[in-house]
CSV table of C-alpha atoms and ligand atoms in Angstrom, one decimal:
chain,number,residue,atom,x,y,z
A,261,MET,CA,67.9,-10.8,27.5
A,262,GLN,CA,64.2,-11.2,27.0
A,263,LEU,CA,61.8,-11.4,30.0
A,264,THR,CA,58.2,-12.3,29.5
A,265,VAL,CA,55.9,-11.7,32.4
A,266,LEU,CA,52.4,-13.4,32.6
A,267,SER,CA,50.4,-11.6,35.2
A,268,GLY,CA,47.0,-12.1,36.8
A,269,ALA,CA,44.8,-10.4,39.4
A,270,GLY,CA,47.2,-11.1,42.2
A,271,ILE,CA,49.7,-8.5,41.0
A,272,SER,CA,47.0,-5.8,41.4
A,273,ALA,CA,45.9,-7.2,44.8
A,274,GLU,CA,48.4,-5.0,46.7
A,275,SER,CA,47.0,-2.0,44.9
A,276,GLY,CA,43.7,-2.7,46.6
A,277,VAL,CA,42.0,-4.4,43.6
A,278,PRO,CA,40.2,-7.6,44.8
A,279,THR,CA,41.1,-10.7,42.9
A,280,PHE,CA,38.5,-12.9,41.3
A,281,ARG,CA,38.8,-16.0,43.4
A,282,ASP,CA,39.7,-14.8,46.9
A,283,VAL,CA,36.4,-15.8,48.3
A,284,GLU,CA,36.5,-13.6,51.4
A,285,THR,CA,37.4,-10.5,49.4
A,286,GLY,CA,37.0,-11.7,45.8
A,287,LEU,CA,34.6,-9.6,43.6
A,288,TRP,CA,32.8,-12.9,42.8
A,289,ALA,CA,32.0,-13.5,46.4
A,290,LYS,CA,29.2,-10.9,45.9
A,291,VAL,CA,28.0,-11.8,42.4
A,292,ASP,CA,27.3,-14.8,40.3
A,293,PRO,CA,30.3,-15.0,38.0
A,294,TYR,CA,28.2,-16.4,35.2
A,295,GLU,CA,25.7,-13.6,35.6
A,296,ILE,CA,28.5,-11.1,35.2
A,297,SER,CA,31.4,-12.3,33.1
A,298,SER,CA,29.7,-14.2,30.2
A,299,ALA,CA,28.1,-13.4,26.9
A,300,GLN,CA,24.9,-15.1,28.2
A,301,GLY,CA,24.9,-12.9,31.3
A,302,TRP,CA,25.1,-9.9,29.1
A,303,SER,CA,22.3,-10.9,26.8
A,304,ARG,CA,20.1,-11.8,29.9
A,305,HIS,CA,20.9,-8.8,32.2
A,306,PRO,CA,22.9,-6.1,30.3
A,307,GLU,CA,21.9,-3.5,33.0
A,308,LYS,CA,23.3,-5.8,35.8
A,309,VAL,CA,26.5,-6.5,33.9
A,310,TRP,CA,27.0,-2.9,32.9
A,311,ALA,CA,26.6,-1.7,36.5
A,312,TRP,CA,29.2,-4.2,37.8
A,313,TYR,CA,31.8,-3.4,35.1
A,314,LEU,CA,31.2,0.4,35.4
A,315,TRP,CA,31.8,0.1,39.1
A,316,ARG,CA,35.0,-1.8,38.6
A,317,HIS,CA,36.0,0.8,36.0
A,318,ASN,CA,35.5,3.6,38.5
A,319,LEU,CA,37.2,1.6,41.3
A,320,MET,CA,40.3,1.4,39.1
A,321,GLN,CA,40.4,5.2,38.9
A,322,GLY,CA,41.2,5.3,42.6
A,323,VAL,CA,44.0,2.8,42.8
A,324,GLU,CA,47.7,3.1,42.0
A,325,PRO,CA,50.3,0.7,40.6
A,326,ASN,CA,52.2,-1.0,43.4
A,327,SER,CA,55.9,-1.9,43.7
A,328,GLY,CA,55.3,-5.1,41.8
A,329,HIS,CA,54.0,-3.3,38.7
A,330,ARG,CA,56.9,-0.7,39.1
A,331,ALA,CA,59.5,-3.4,39.3
A,332,VAL,CA,58.3,-5.0,36.1
A,333,ALA,CA,58.5,-1.6,34.4
A,334,ALA,CA,62.0,-1.0,35.8
A,335,TRP,CA,63.2,-4.2,34.3
A,336,GLN,CA,63.0,-2.5,30.9
A,337,ASP,CA,66.3,-0.7,31.8
A,338,HIS,CA,68.0,-4.1,31.8
A,339,ALA,CA,66.2,-6.4,29.4
A,340,GLU,CA,63.5,-6.5,26.7
A,341,VAL,CA,60.3,-7.0,28.7
A,342,HIS,CA,57.0,-8.2,27.4
A,343,VAL,CA,54.0,-8.2,29.7
A,344,VAL,CA,51.1,-10.7,29.0
A,345,THR,CA,48.3,-9.8,31.4
A,346,GLN,CA,44.9,-11.4,32.1
A,347,ASN,CA,44.1,-8.2,34.0
A,348,VAL,CA,41.7,-5.7,32.6
A,349,ASP,CA,43.1,-2.8,34.6
A,350,ASN,CA,45.8,-0.5,33.2
A,351,LEU,CA,48.2,-0.6,36.2
A,352,HIS,CA,51.1,-2.1,34.2
A,353,GLU,CA,50.9,0.8,31.7
A,354,ARG,CA,50.5,3.4,34.4
A,355,ALA,CA,53.7,1.9,36.0
A,356,GLY,CA,55.6,2.5,32.8
A,357,SER,CA,55.5,-1.0,31.0
A,358,GLU,CA,55.7,-0.4,27.3
A,359,ARG,CA,54.8,-3.8,25.8
A,360,VAL,CA,51.5,-4.9,27.5
A,361,TYR,CA,49.2,-7.5,25.8
A,362,HIS,CA,45.7,-7.8,27.4
A,363,LEU,CA,44.5,-11.3,26.8
A,364,HIS,CA,41.2,-10.6,28.5
A,365,GLY,CA,40.6,-7.1,27.2
A,366,SER,CA,40.5,-3.8,29.0
A,367,LEU,CA,38.1,-2.0,31.4
A,368,PHE,CA,39.2,1.2,29.7
A,369,GLU,CA,37.9,0.4,26.3
A,370,PHE,CA,34.2,0.2,25.4
A,371,ARG,CA,32.4,-0.8,22.2
A,372,CYS,CA,28.9,-1.3,20.7
A,373,ASP,CA,27.7,-4.9,21.1
A,374,ARG,CA,26.0,-4.7,17.6
A,375,CYS,CA,28.2,-2.6,15.2
A,376,GLN,CA,31.4,-3.1,17.3
A,377,ARG,CA,32.2,0.6,16.9
A,378,GLU,CA,34.5,1.9,19.7
A,379,TYR,CA,32.6,4.0,22.2
A,380,VAL,CA,34.3,7.2,23.3
A,381,GLY,CA,31.4,8.9,24.9
A,382,ARG,CA,31.1,10.1,28.5
A,383,LEU,CA,30.6,7.4,31.1
A,384,PRO,CA,28.3,8.0,34.1
A,385,ASP,CA,29.9,8.4,37.5
A,386,MET,CA,29.3,5.7,40.1
A,387,PRO,CA,30.7,6.6,43.5
A,388,GLU,CA,29.0,3.5,45.0
A,389,PRO,CA,28.2,0.1,43.5
A,390,VAL,CA,24.6,-0.2,42.3
A,391,GLU,CA,22.8,-3.4,41.3
A,392,THR,CA,21.7,-2.3,37.9
A,393,MET,CA,22.3,0.6,35.5
A,394,PRO,CA,21.1,0.7,31.8
A,395,PRO,CA,24.1,0.7,29.5
A,396,PRO,CA,24.5,3.7,27.0
A,397,GLU,CA,23.0,3.0,23.6
A,398,CYS,CA,24.9,3.3,20.3
A,399,GLN,CA,23.5,5.3,17.3
A,400,CYS,CA,22.9,1.9,15.6
A,401,GLY,CA,20.6,0.9,18.5
A,402,GLY,CA,23.1,-1.6,20.0
A,403,LEU,CA,24.2,-1.4,23.6
A,404,ILE,CA,27.6,-0.2,24.8
A,405,ARG,CA,29.7,-3.0,26.6
A,406,PRO,CA,33.1,-3.1,28.1
A,407,ASN,CA,35.8,-4.4,25.8
A,408,VAL,CA,36.6,-7.3,28.1
A,409,VAL,CA,36.7,-11.0,27.1
A,410,TRP,CA,33.7,-12.9,28.6
A,411,PHE,CA,33.5,-16.6,29.2
A,412,GLY,CA,32.5,-18.1,25.9
A,413,GLU,CA,34.2,-15.4,23.8
A,414,PRO,CA,37.4,-15.7,21.8
A,415,LEU,CA,40.6,-14.0,23.0
A,416,PRO,CA,41.8,-11.0,20.8
A,417,ASP,CA,43.9,-12.5,18.0
A,418,THR,CA,46.6,-9.9,18.0
A,419,ALA,CA,47.1,-10.0,21.8
A,420,TRP,CA,47.2,-13.8,21.7
A,421,GLN,CA,49.7,-14.0,18.9
A,422,LYS,CA,52.0,-11.4,20.5
A,423,SER,CA,51.8,-13.3,23.8
A,424,VAL,CA,52.7,-16.6,22.2
A,425,ASP,CA,55.6,-15.0,20.4
A,426,ALA,CA,56.7,-13.3,23.6
A,427,VAL,CA,56.7,-16.7,25.4
A,428,ASN,CA,58.5,-18.5,22.6
A,429,ASN,CA,61.2,-15.8,22.4
A,430,ALA,CA,61.7,-15.4,26.1
A,431,ASP,CA,64.9,-16.3,28.1
A,432,VAL,CA,62.8,-16.5,31.2
A,433,VAL,CA,59.0,-16.4,31.8
A,434,ILE,CA,57.8,-15.0,35.1
A,435,VAL,CA,54.3,-16.0,36.1
A,436,VAL,CA,52.9,-13.7,38.8
A,437,GLY,CA,49.6,-13.4,40.6
A,438,THR,CA,47.5,-15.9,38.7
A,439,SER,CA,45.7,-19.1,39.8
A,440,SER,CA,46.8,-20.7,36.5
A,441,ILE,CA,43.4,-22.3,35.9
A,442,VAL,CA,41.9,-20.3,33.1
A,443,TYR,CA,42.9,-21.5,29.6
A,444,PRO,CA,44.3,-20.7,27.1
A,445,ALA,CA,46.3,-18.2,29.2
A,446,ALA,CA,47.3,-20.9,31.6
A,447,GLY,CA,48.7,-22.9,28.7
A,448,LEU,CA,51.5,-20.3,28.1
A,449,PRO,CA,53.8,-21.3,30.9
A,450,GLU,CA,53.4,-24.9,29.7
A,451,LEU,CA,54.5,-23.8,26.2
A,452,ALA,CA,57.6,-22.2,27.7
A,453,LEU,CA,58.5,-25.3,29.8
A,454,ALA,CA,57.9,-27.5,26.7
A,455,ASN,CA,60.5,-25.4,24.9
A,456,GLY,CA,63.0,-25.6,27.7
A,457,ILE,CA,62.4,-22.0,28.8
A,458,PRO,CA,62.6,-21.6,32.6
A,459,VAL,CA,59.4,-20.5,34.3
A,460,ILE,CA,59.4,-18.7,37.7
A,461,GLU,CA,56.1,-18.6,39.6
A,462,VAL,CA,55.6,-15.8,42.1
A,463,ASN,CA,52.5,-16.5,44.2
A,464,PRO,CA,51.9,-16.7,48.0
A,465,GLU,CA,49.7,-19.8,47.3
A,466,ARG,CA,50.2,-23.1,45.5
A,467,THR,CA,48.7,-23.4,42.0
A,468,PRO,CA,48.4,-26.1,39.4
A,469,LEU,CA,51.6,-24.6,37.9
A,470,SER,CA,53.6,-24.9,41.1
A,471,ASP,CA,54.9,-28.4,40.7
A,472,ALA,CA,55.9,-27.9,37.0
A,473,ALA,CA,57.5,-24.4,37.4
A,474,THR,CA,61.3,-24.3,37.3
A,475,VAL,CA,61.2,-22.2,40.5
A,476,THR,CA,58.3,-21.2,42.7
A,477,VAL,CA,58.7,-18.1,44.9
A,478,ARG,CA,56.1,-18.3,47.6
A,479,GLU,CA,55.9,-14.5,48.1
A,480,SER,CA,53.6,-11.7,47.1
A,481,ALA,CA,54.3,-9.7,43.9
A,482,ALA,CA,55.1,-6.4,45.7
A,483,GLY,CA,57.4,-8.3,48.1
A,484,ALA,CA,59.2,-10.5,45.6
A,485,LEU,CA,59.4,-8.5,42.3
A,486,PRO,CA,61.6,-5.6,43.3
A,487,THR,CA,64.6,-7.9,44.0
A,488,LEU,CA,63.7,-10.8,41.6
A,489,LEU,CA,65.9,-9.6,38.8
A,490,GLN,CA,69.1,-9.6,41.0
A,491,ARG,CA,68.0,-13.0,42.4
A,492,LEU,CA,67.6,-14.6,38.9
A,493,PRO,CA,71.1,-16.1,38.7
A,494,SER,CA,70.9,-17.7,42.1
A,495,LEU,CA,67.3,-18.8,41.5
A,496,LEU,CA,68.0,-20.4,38.2
A,497,GLY,CA,71.4,-21.8,39.4
B,790,LIG,N1,50.9,-11.4,45.0
B,790,LIG,C1,50.9,-12.4,44.1
B,790,LIG,N2,49.9,-13.3,43.9
B,790,LIG,C2,48.8,-13.0,44.7
B,790,LIG,C3,48.7,-12.0,45.6
B,790,LIG,C4,49.8,-11.1,45.8
B,790,LIG,N3,49.8,-10.1,46.6
B,790,LIG,N4,47.4,-12.0,46.2
B,790,LIG,C5,46.8,-13.1,45.6
B,790,LIG,N5,47.6,-13.7,44.7
B,790,LIG,C6,47.3,-14.9,43.9
B,790,LIG,C7,46.3,-15.8,44.4
B,790,LIG,O1,47.0,-16.8,45.2
B,790,LIG,C8,45.8,-16.5,43.2
B,790,LIG,O2,46.6,-17.6,42.8
B,790,LIG,O3,46.8,-14.4,42.7
B,790,LIG,C9,45.9,-15.4,42.1
B,790,LIG,C10,44.6,-14.7,41.7
B,790,LIG,O4,43.9,-15.7,41.0
B,790,LIG,P1,42.5,-15.3,40.4
B,790,LIG,O5,41.7,-14.5,41.3
B,790,LIG,O6,42.0,-16.6,39.8
B,790,LIG,O7,42.9,-14.3,39.2
B,790,LIG,P2,43.5,-14.7,37.8
B,790,LIG,O8,44.4,-15.9,37.9
B,790,LIG,O9,44.0,-13.5,37.2
B,790,LIG,O10,42.1,-15.1,37.0
B,790,LIG,C11,42.3,-15.5,35.6
B,790,LIG,O11,40.0,-15.8,35.3
B,790,LIG,O12,38.1,-14.9,36.1
B,790,LIG,C12,38.8,-15.0,35.0
B,790,LIG,O13,39.1,-13.4,33.2
B,790,LIG,C13,39.3,-13.6,34.6
B,790,LIG,O14,41.5,-12.9,34.0
B,790,LIG,C14,40.8,-13.6,34.9
B,790,LIG,C15,41.1,-15.1,34.8
């Protein structure tokens, strides 16, 4: 059996990583999203964007995968599991998932914004968030940026193609912890449903996918995922 998981920030929420759109705790509650997560923001204020992403990079060092990530990794003992994630953290990998496709890039990879060469140099510490910090410079004179996908930028081809294949070849698609509003990622569950592949949504809140999903589990990731595999036959009827 092939399981394809499409995850968003909500699966990392119970690891203590704020989601994007939870206003009271969301990271964006404190910053202007278009100042921070867009190519324009980078070209206008690289030192502001660098400081915010470096803080998030360091924040991730202090968090652990939760029982939701671990459940997804454990499913590999029973099925072929492909994880398509919008998250830029590495918690799925740290929990043991072997096939993880990052549609929006990774906070753990950096590159030059001019020659695109991978940056493997030392990163400055940042125990507390600061408003601005000049990004490191590349030998070519370009600036070092996080290898994340900003609004207005294309998704990585390989990750996208692997994600589409993983959805098309799935027996079940499990969509967990995403508001399902950012395309093209949000189009993947629709692709599954159009091909008659059952889609299970795991989210404590309603989303635009909820009405179309085959099954909606109104629970948290860490609460629902550890028993979801055993529940599949009864959920799908
Ligand atoms: N378990 C499961 N879902 C949860 C939990 C939890 N414990 N806590 C919150 N959620 C749900 C919220 O109800 C919401 O639907 O997770 C979702 C988080 O939504 P967003 O903050 O919009 O995050 P995401 O869907 O990953 O955002 C998609 O948008 O900002 C861009 O590139 C960014 O990858 C991101 C993309």
